[in-house]
mmCIF file of C-alpha atoms and ligand atoms in Angstrom:
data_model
loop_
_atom_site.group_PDB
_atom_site.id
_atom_site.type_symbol
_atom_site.label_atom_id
_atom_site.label_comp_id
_atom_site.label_asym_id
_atom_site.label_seq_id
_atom_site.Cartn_x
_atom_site.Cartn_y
_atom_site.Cartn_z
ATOM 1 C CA UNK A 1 -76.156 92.735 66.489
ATOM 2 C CA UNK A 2 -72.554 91.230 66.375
ATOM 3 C CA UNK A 3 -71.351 93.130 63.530
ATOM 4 C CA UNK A 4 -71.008 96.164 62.031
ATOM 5 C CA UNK A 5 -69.031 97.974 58.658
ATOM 6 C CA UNK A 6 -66.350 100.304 58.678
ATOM 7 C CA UNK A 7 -65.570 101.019 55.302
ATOM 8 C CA UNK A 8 -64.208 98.088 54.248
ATOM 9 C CA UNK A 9 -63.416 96.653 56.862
ATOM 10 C CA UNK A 10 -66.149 94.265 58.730
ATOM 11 C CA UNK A 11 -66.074 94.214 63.122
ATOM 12 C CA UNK A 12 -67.185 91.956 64.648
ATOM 13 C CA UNK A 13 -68.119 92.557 68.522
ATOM 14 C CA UNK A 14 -67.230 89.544 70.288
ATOM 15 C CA UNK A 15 -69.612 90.540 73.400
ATOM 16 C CA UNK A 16 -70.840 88.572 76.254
ATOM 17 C CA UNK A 17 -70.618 85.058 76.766
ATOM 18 C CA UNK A 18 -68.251 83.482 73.425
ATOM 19 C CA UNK A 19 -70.531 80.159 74.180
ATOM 20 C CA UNK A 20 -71.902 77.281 72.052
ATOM 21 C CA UNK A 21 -75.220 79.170 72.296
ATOM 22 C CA UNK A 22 -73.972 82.665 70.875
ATOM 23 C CA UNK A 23 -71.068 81.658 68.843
ATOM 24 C CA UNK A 24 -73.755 79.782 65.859
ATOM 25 C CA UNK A 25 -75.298 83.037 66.485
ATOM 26 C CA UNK A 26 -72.448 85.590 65.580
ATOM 27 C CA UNK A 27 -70.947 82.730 62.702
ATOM 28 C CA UNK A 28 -74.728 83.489 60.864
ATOM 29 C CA UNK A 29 -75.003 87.268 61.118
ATOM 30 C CA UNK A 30 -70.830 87.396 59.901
ATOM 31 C CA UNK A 31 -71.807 85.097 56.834
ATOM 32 C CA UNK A 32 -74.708 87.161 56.023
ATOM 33 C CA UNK A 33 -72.605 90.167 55.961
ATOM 34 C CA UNK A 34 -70.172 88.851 53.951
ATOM 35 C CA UNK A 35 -72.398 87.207 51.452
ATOM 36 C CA UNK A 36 -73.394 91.220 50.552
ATOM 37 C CA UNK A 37 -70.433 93.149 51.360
ATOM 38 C CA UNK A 38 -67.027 92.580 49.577
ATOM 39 C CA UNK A 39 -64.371 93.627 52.651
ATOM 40 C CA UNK A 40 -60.514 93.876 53.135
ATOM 41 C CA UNK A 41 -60.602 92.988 56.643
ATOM 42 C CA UNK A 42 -62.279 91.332 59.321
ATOM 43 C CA UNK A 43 -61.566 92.568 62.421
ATOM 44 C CA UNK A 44 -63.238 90.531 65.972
ATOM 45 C CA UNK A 45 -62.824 93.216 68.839
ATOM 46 C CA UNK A 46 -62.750 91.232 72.037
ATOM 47 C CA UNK A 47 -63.067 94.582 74.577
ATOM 48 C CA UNK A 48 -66.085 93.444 76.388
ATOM 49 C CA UNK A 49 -65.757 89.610 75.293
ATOM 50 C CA UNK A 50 -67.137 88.149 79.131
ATOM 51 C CA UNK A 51 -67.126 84.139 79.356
ATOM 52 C CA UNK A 52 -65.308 82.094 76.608
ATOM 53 C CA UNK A 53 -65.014 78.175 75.529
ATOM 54 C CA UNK A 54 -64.135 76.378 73.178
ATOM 55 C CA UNK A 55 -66.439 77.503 70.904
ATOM 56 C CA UNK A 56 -64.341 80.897 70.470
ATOM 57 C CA UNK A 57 -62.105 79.070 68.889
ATOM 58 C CA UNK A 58 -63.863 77.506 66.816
ATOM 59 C CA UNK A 59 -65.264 80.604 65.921
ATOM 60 C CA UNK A 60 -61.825 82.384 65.361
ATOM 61 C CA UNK A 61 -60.997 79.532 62.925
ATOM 62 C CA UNK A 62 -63.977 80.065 61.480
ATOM 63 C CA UNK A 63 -63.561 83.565 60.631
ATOM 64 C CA UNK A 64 -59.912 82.894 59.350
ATOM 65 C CA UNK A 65 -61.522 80.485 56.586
ATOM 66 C CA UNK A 66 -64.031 83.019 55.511
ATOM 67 C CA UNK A 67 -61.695 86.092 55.550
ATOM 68 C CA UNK A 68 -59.525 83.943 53.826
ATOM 69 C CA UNK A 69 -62.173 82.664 50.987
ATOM 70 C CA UNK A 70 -63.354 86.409 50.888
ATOM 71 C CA UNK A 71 -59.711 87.855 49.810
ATOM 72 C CA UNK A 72 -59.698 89.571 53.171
ATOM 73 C CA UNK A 73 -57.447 89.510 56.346
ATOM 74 C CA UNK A 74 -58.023 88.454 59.706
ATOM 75 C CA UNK A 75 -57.463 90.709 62.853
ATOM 76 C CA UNK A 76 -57.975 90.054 66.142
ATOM 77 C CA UNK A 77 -57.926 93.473 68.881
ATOM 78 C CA UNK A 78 -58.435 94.062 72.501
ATOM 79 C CA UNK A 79 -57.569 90.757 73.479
ATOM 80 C CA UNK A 80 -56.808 90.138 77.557
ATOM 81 C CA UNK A 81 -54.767 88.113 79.144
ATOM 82 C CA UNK A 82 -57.307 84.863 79.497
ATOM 83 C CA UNK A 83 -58.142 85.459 75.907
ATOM 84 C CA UNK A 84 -54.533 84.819 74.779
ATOM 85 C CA UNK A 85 -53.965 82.126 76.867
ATOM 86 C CA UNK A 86 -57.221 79.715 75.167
ATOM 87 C CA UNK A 87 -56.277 81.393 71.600
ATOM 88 C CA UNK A 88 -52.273 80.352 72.198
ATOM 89 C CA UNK A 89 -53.826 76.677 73.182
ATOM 90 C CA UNK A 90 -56.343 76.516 70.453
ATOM 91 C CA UNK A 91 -52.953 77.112 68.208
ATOM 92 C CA UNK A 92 -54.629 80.558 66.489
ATOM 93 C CA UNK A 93 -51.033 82.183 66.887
ATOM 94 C CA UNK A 94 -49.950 79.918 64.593
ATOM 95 C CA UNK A 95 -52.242 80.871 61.581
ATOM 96 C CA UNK A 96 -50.686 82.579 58.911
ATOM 97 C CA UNK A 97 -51.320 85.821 58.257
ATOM 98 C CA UNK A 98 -53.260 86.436 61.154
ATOM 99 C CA UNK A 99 -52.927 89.622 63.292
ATOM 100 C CA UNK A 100 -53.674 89.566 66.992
ATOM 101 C CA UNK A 101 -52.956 93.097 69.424
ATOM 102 C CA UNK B 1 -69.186 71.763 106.990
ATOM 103 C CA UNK B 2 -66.831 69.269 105.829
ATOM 104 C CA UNK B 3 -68.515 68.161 102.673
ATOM 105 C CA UNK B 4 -71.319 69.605 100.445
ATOM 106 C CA UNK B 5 -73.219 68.477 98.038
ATOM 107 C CA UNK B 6 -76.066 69.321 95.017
ATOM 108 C CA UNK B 7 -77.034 67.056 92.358
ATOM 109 C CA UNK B 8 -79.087 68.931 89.574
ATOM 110 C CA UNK B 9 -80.647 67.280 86.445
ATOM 111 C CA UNK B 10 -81.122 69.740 83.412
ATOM 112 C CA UNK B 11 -82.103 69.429 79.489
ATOM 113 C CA UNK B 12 -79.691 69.265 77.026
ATOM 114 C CA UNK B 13 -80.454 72.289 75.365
ATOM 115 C CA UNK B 14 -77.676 74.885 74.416
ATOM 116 C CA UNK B 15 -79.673 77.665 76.945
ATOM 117 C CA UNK B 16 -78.379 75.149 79.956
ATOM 118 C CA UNK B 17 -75.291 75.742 79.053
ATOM 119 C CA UNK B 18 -74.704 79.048 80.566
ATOM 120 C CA UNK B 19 -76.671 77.808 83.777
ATOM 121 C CA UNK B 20 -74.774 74.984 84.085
ATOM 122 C CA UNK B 21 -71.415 76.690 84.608
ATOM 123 C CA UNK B 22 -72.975 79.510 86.402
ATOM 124 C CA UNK B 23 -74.436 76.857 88.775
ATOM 125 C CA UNK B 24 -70.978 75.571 89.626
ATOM 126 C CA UNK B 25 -69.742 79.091 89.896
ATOM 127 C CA UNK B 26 -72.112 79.507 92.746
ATOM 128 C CA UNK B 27 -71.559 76.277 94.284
ATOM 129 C CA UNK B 28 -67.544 76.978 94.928
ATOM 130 C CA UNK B 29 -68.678 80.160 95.996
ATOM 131 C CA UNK B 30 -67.856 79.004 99.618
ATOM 132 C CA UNK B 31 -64.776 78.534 98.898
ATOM 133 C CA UNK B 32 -63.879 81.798 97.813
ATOM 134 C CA UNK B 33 -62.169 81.153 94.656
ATOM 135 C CA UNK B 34 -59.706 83.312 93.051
ATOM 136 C CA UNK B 35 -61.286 84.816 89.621
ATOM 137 C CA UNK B 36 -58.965 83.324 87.776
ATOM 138 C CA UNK B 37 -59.799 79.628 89.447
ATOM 139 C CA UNK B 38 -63.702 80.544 89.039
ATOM 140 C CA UNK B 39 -63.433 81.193 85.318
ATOM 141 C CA UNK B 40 -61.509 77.460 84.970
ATOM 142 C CA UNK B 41 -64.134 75.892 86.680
ATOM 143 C CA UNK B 42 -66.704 77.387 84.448
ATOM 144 C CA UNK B 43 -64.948 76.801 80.955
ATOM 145 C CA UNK B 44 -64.318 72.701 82.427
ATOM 146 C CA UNK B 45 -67.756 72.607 83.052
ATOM 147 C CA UNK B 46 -69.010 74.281 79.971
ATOM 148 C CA UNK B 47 -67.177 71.777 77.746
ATOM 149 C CA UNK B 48 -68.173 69.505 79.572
ATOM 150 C CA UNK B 49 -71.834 70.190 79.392
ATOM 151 C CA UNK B 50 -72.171 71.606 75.489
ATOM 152 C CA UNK B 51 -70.423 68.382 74.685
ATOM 153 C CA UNK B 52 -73.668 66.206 76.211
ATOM 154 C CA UNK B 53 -75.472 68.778 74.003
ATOM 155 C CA UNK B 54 -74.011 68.441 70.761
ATOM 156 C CA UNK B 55 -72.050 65.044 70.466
ATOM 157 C CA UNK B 56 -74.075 63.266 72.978
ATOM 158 C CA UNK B 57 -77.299 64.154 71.966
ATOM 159 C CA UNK B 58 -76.914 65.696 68.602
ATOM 160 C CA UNK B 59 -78.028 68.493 69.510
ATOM 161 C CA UNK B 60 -81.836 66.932 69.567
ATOM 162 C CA UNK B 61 -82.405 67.290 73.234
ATOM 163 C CA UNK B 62 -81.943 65.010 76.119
ATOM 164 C CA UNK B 63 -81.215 64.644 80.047
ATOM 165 C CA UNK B 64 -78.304 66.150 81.746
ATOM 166 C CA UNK B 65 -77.337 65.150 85.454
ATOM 167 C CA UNK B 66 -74.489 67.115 87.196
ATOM 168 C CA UNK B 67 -73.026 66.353 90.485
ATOM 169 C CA UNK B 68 -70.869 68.728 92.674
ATOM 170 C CA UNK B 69 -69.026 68.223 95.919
ATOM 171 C CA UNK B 70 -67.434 70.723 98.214
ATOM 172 C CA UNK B 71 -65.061 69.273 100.689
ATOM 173 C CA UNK B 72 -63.069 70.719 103.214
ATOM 174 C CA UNK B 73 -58.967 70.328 103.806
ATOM 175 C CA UNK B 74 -56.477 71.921 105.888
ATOM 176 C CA UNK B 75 -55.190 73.899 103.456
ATOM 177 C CA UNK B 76 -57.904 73.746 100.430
ATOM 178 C CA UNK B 77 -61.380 72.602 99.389
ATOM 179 C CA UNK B 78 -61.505 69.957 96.693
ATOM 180 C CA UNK B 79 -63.796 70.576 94.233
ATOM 181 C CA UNK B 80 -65.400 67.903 92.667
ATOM 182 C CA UNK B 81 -68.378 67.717 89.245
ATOM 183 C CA UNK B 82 -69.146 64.733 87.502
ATOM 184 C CA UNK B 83 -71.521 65.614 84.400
ATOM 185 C CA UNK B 84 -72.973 62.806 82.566
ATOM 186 C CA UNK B 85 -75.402 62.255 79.691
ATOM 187 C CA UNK B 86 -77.396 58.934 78.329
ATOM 188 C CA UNK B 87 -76.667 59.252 74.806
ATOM 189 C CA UNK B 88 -74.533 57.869 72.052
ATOM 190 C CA UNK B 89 -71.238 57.820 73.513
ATOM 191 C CA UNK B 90 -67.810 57.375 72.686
ATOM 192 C CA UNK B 91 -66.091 55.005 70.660
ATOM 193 C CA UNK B 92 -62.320 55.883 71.095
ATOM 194 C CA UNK B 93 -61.605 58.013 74.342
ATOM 195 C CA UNK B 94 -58.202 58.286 74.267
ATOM 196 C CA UNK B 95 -58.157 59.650 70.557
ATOM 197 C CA UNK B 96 -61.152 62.066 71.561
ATOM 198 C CA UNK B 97 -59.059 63.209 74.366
ATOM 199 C CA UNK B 98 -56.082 64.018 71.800
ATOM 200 C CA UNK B 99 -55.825 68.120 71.119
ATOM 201 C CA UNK B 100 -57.874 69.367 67.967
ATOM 202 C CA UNK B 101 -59.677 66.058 67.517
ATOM 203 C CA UNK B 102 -62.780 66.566 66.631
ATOM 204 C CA UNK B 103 -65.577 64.590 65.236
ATOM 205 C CA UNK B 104 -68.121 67.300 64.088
ATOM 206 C CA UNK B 105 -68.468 68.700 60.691
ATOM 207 C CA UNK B 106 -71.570 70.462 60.677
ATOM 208 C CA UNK B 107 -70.430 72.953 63.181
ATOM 209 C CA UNK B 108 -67.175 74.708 63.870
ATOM 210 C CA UNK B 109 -65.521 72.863 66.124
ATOM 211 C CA UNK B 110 -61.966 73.148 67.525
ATOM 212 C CA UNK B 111 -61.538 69.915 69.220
ATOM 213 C CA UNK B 112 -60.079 71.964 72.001
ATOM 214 C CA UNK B 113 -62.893 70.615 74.950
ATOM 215 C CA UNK B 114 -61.195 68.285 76.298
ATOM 216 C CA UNK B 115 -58.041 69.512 76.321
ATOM 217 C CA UNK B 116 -59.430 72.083 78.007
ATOM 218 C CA UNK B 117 -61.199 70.430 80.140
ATOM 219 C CA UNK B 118 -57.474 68.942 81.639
ATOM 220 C CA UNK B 119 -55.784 71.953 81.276
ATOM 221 C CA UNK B 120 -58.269 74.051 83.768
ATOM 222 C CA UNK B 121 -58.874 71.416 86.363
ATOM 223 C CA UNK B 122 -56.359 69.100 88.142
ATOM 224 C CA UNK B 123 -58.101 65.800 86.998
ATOM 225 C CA UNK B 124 -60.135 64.213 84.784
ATOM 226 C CA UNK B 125 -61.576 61.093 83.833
ATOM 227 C CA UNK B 126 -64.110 60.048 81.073
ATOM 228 C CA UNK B 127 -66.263 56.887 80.975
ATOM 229 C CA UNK B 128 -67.895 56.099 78.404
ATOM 230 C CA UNK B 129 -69.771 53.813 76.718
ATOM 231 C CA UNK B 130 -71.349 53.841 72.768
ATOM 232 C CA UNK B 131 -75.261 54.068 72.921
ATOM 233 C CA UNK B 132 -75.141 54.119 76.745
ATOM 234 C CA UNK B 133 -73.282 57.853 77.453
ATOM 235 C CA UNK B 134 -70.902 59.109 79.015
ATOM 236 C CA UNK B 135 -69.659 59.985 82.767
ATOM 237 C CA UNK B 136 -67.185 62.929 82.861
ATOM 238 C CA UNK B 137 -65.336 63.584 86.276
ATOM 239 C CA UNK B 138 -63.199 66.316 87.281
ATOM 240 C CA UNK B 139 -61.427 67.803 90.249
ATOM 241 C CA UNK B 140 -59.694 71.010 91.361
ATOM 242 C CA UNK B 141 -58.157 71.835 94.267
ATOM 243 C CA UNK B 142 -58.912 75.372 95.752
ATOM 244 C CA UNK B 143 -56.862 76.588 97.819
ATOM 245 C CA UNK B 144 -57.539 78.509 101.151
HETATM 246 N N1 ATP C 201 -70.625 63.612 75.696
HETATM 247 C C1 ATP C 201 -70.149 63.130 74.537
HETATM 248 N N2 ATP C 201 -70.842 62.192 73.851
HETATM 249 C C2 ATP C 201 -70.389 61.693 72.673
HETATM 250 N N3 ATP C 201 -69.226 62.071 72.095
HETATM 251 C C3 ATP C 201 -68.486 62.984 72.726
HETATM 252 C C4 ATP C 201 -68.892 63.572 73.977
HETATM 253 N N4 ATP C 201 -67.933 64.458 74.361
HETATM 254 C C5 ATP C 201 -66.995 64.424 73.407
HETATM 255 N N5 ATP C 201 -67.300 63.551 72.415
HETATM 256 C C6 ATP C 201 -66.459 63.252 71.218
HETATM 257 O O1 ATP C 201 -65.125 63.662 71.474
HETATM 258 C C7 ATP C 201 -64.691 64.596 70.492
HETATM 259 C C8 ATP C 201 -63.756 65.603 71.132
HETATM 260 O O2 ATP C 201 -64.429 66.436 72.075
HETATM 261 P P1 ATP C 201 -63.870 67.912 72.360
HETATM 262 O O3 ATP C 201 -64.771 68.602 73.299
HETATM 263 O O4 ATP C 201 -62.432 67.805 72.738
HETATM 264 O O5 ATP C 201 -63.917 68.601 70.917
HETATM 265 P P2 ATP C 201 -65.212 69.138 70.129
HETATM 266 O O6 ATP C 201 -66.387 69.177 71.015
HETATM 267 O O7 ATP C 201 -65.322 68.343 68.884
HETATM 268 O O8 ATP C 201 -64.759 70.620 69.775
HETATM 269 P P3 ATP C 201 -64.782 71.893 70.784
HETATM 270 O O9 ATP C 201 -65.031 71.387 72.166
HETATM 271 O O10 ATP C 201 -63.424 72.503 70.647
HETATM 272 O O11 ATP C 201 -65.839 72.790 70.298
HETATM 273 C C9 ATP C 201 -65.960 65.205 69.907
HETATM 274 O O12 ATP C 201 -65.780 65.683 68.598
HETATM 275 C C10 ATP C 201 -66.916 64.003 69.966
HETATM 276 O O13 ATP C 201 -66.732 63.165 68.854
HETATM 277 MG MG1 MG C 202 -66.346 70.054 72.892
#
């Protein structure tokens, strides 16, 4: 499991290798979550996030679209040094509303 | 040793993925990368290698040959991959090359491979040719 609820507020775990192989994985289990819980904010914890690609971002921009279509905001915590860097490049900074510690 | 060299031949499936970058990992092992170097080699060849799986072969499976040399400098060892795949190819490099292109709407894509792909490695070149494949080559110098 990727995800979890607090309150109203969904985590996601971003765990292990952020790959093409997981990410379809973690994109099904947050849609399914969302399709039966109404949330005020998504929130993708990278603390033990291992190997990442491209695919993370893809992933992050993703989420942003279905926080967005779900009323909700996006947050992005724990995120290390590498994981800045590809999010900077991938231009996720530059999404509105988004929050990233 | 002043060169080395593996050729391995995989299937395009997305569990090769991980395999394929920890393979290379393993291979500049000798050269005693930095963590920081070893984790740019393994995101190149990762986009490299996912891209065979999804835009080359549509995700429907295929044949994957990577190539790796090690050599020896004064100063450095130049590492070397070349990852190809036989399938459909590209039609317009240069634009696929461009940041946040992307030609995939079933999936999320970023368009961010490439880019990269040049970013995390000191060269690289594509070949490629529609229904034929397509020949990705990149180097990165690792220094001593
Ligand atoms: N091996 C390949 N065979 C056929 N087409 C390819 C191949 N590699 C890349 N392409 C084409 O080039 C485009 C750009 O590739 P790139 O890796 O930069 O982005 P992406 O794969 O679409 O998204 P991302 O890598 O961020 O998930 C792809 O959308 C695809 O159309
Ligand atoms: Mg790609």
């Amino acid at each position: 499991m990727y995800t979890r609820l607090e309150g109203e507020c969904l985590m996601i775990e971003m765990k292990g290798d952020i790959d093409h192989h997981h990410a379809s994985r973690i994109r099904e289990e947050v849609k399914l979550m969302l399709s039966f819980h109404p949330v005020r904010e998504v929130v993708m914890d990278f603390k033990d996030a291992g190997f990442m690609d491209s695919s993370a971002i893809g992933l992050v921009l993703g989420r942003y679209i279905d926080a967005n279509e779900a009323g909700a905001g996006l947050k992005l915590i724990n995120t290390g040094e590498r994981v800045k860097k590809m999010l900077k490049l991938g231009g996720i900074y530059k999404l509105k509303g988004i929050v990233i510690e | 040793m002043d060169k080395l060299k593996t050729k391995i031949e995989f299937d395009a499936v997305s569990d090769n993925e991980a395999f394929a970058r920890i393979a290379a990992a393993a291979f500049v092992l000798k050269a005693d990368p930095l963590v920081e170097t070893m984790e740019d080699i393994k995101t190149a060849v990762s986009e490299a290698v996912t891209n065979c799986v999804i835009h080359g072969y549509g995700n429907s499976g295929g044949r994957i040959v990577m190539e790796m040399e090690l050599e020896k400098e004064e100063d450095a060892y130049i590492f070397s991959v070349v990852i190809e795949d036989f399938g459909k190819g590209i039609k317009d490099v240069v634009k696929a090359r461009e940041p946040m292109y992307s030609e995939c709407s079933e999936e999320e894509r970023s368009g961010m491979g490439f880019t990269f792909m040049e970013l995390f490695m000191d060269e690289l070149t594509v070949d490629s040719t529609l229904g034929k494949g397509t020949k990705v080559c990149m180097r990165k110098k690792i220094m001593d």
